[in-house]
C-alpha positions as CSV (number, residue, x, y, z in Angstrom):
1,X,74.3,103.7,129.6
2,X,75.9,105.4,132.5
3,X,79.5,104.6,133.2
4,X,80.7,104.4,136.8
5,X,83.8,106.2,137.9
6,X,86.1,103.3,137.2
7,X,84.8,102.9,133.6
8,X,85.2,106.6,133.0
9,X,88.8,106.5,134.3
10,X,89.5,103.5,132.0
11,X,88.1,105.4,129.0
12,X,90.0,108.6,129.9
13,X,93.3,106.7,130.3
14,X,92.8,105.1,126.9
15,X,92.0,108.5,125.4
16,X,95.1,110.1,127.0
17,X,97.3,107.3,125.7
18,X,95.9,107.6,122.2
19,X,96.2,111.4,122.2
20,X,99.8,111.1,123.4
21,X,100.6,108.6,120.6
22,X,99.2,111.0,118.0
23,X,100.9,114.0,119.4
24,X,104.2,112.1,119.4
25,X,103.6,111.0,115.8
26,X,103.4,114.7,114.8
27,X,107.1,115.0,115.9
28,X,108.7,111.6,115.1
29,X,108.2,108.4,113.1
30,X,105.9,105.9,114.6
31,X,108.6,103.2,114.6
32,X,110.7,105.4,116.8
33,X,108.0,105.9,119.5
34,X,108.2,103.7,122.6
35,X,105.7,102.8,125.2
36,X,107.7,104.8,127.7
37,X,107.5,107.9,125.5
38,X,103.7,107.5,125.2
39,X,103.2,107.0,128.9
40,X,105.5,109.9,129.9
41,X,103.8,112.2,127.5
42,X,100.4,111.1,128.8
43,X,101.6,111.3,132.4
44,X,100.5,107.8,133.1
45,X,102.4,104.8,134.3
46,X,103.7,102.0,132.0
47,X,101.6,99.7,134.3
48,X,98.5,101.6,133.3
49,X,99.4,101.3,129.6
50,X,99.9,97.5,129.8
51,X,96.7,97.1,131.7
52,X,94.9,98.0,128.5
53,X,97.3,97.4,125.6
54,X,99.9,94.8,124.7
55,X,102.1,97.3,122.8
56,X,101.8,100.5,120.8
57,X,100.4,98.6,117.8
58,X,97.5,97.4,120.0
59,X,96.9,101.0,121.0
60,X,96.8,102.1,117.4
61,X,94.5,99.2,116.5
62,X,92.2,100.2,119.4
63,X,92.0,103.7,117.8
64,X,91.1,102.1,114.5
65,X,88.3,100.1,116.2
66,X,86.9,103.3,117.8
67,X,86.9,105.1,114.5
68,X,85.3,102.2,112.6
69,X,82.7,101.8,115.4
70,X,81.8,105.5,115.1
71,X,81.5,105.3,111.3
72,X,79.4,102.1,111.4
73,X,77.0,103.6,114.0
74,X,76.4,106.6,111.6
75,X,75.8,104.2,108.7
76,X,73.5,102.0,110.8
77,X,71.5,105.0,111.8
78,X,71.1,106.0,108.2
79,X,70.1,102.5,107.2
80,X,67.4,102.5,109.9
81,X,66.2,105.9,108.7
82,X,65.9,105.0,105.0
83,X,66.2,101.1,104.6
84,X,68.0,101.5,101.2
85,X,70.9,103.9,101.0
86,X,71.8,106.0,98.0
87,X,75.3,106.0,96.6
88,X,75.5,109.8,97.2
89,X,74.5,109.3,100.8
90,X,77.2,106.7,101.4
91,X,80.0,108.6,99.6
92,X,79.1,111.9,101.4
93,X,79.1,110.1,104.7
94,X,82.5,108.5,104.0
95,X,84.2,111.7,103.0
96,X,82.4,113.8,105.6
97,X,83.5,111.4,108.3
98,X,87.1,111.4,107.1
99,X,87.0,115.2,107.0
100,X,85.8,115.4,110.6
101,X,88.8,113.2,111.6
102,X,91.2,114.8,109.1
103,X,93.9,115.9,111.6
104,X,94.5,112.3,112.8
105,X,94.0,110.9,109.3
106,X,96.7,113.3,108.0
107,X,99.1,112.1,110.7
108,X,98.4,108.5,109.7
109,X,99.0,109.3,106.1
110,X,102.2,111.0,106.8
111,X,103.3,108.0,108.9
112,X,102.3,105.7,106.0
113,X,99.7,104.0,108.3
114,X,96.4,105.2,106.8
115,X,95.8,102.5,104.2
116,X,97.1,99.7,106.3
117,X,94.8,100.6,109.1
118,X,91.6,101.1,107.1
119,X,91.7,99.0,104.0
120,X,91.7,95.6,105.7
121,X,88.4,96.5,107.3
122,X,86.5,96.3,104.0
123,X,85.2,92.8,104.8
124,X,83.2,94.5,107.6
125,X,81.4,96.6,105.1
126,X,79.4,93.7,103.7
127,X,76.3,94.8,105.6
128,X,76.4,98.1,103.8
129,X,76.7,96.4,100.5
130,X,73.3,94.9,100.9
131,X,71.7,98.2,101.7
132,X,72.4,100.1,98.5
133,X,72.7,99.2,94.8
134,X,75.5,100.3,92.6
135,X,76.6,99.4,89.1
136,X,79.6,97.3,90.4
137,X,77.5,95.1,92.6
138,X,77.5,91.4,91.8
139,X,75.5,88.6,93.1
140,X,78.2,86.2,94.1
141,X,79.6,84.5,97.1
142,X,81.2,86.3,100.1
143,X,84.7,86.1,98.7
144,X,83.7,87.6,95.4
145,X,81.8,90.4,97.0
146,X,84.8,91.1,99.4
147,X,87.0,91.3,96.3
148,X,84.7,93.8,94.7
149,X,84.6,95.8,97.9
150,X,88.4,95.7,98.3
151,X,88.7,97.1,94.7
152,X,86.1,99.9,95.1
153,X,87.0,100.9,98.6
154,X,90.7,100.7,97.9
155,X,90.1,103.3,95.2
156,X,88.1,105.5,97.5
157,X,90.6,105.5,100.2
158,X,93.4,106.2,97.8
159,X,91.4,109.2,96.6
160,X,90.8,110.2,100.3
161,X,94.5,109.9,101.1
162,X,95.4,112.3,98.3
163,X,92.5,114.6,99.1
164,X,93.2,114.8,102.8
165,X,96.8,115.8,102.1
166,X,96.0,118.6,99.7
167,X,97.0,122.1,100.8
168,X,93.5,123.4,100.0
169,X,91.2,120.3,99.8
170,X,87.8,120.5,98.2
171,X,84.8,120.4,100.3
172,X,83.9,116.7,101.0
173,X,80.5,117.2,99.3
174,X,82.3,118.4,96.1
175,X,84.6,115.4,96.0
176,X,81.6,113.1,96.5
177,X,79.8,114.7,93.6
178,X,82.9,114.4,91.3
179,X,83.2,110.7,92.1
180,X,79.5,110.1,91.8
181,X,79.5,111.6,88.3
182,X,82.4,109.5,87.3
183,X,80.9,106.2,88.6
184,X,77.6,106.9,86.9
185,X,79.3,107.8,83.6
186,X,81.3,104.5,83.7
187,X,78.0,102.7,84.1
188,X,76.5,104.4,81.1
189,X,79.5,103.4,78.9
190,X,79.1,99.6,79.4
């Protein structure tokens, strides 16, 4: 889909504002950053900011939506290609994706925003749940499945948080193999 000049300018303005927020978060706490600081750093007007965002929290949530949309597009492509996903494919995709975005993920971790931005989205992962089978899967109602996803995904994102902040992190594939072995070993011990 081709974007016209106005659409491209909207996308670029949003990108510049997001980039500015992250650059500022490298220097100071998120709570100390103002919309004026963001717009000055982006060399855009406050009016432009408020045309797209209610406040800096909305800007950060917009970033989260962009990241999740990118991730889900990758997963949807993999689902179309194979119909049933393997655990190894899912876990490699998760850690590979986080690794690609590690610079911003590290900033979010340092600002104590990483888990609060990503964990609440587990309910959106229900469609993935139906496309691969794991030992922890249950056949229950939506609330029960969301609880299981919260538990499992919460663990993965806590591992990711620690891993992304390591001075010399393992390759994402190595981490996925380690977790995969542990999960399958747990299943053998039931």
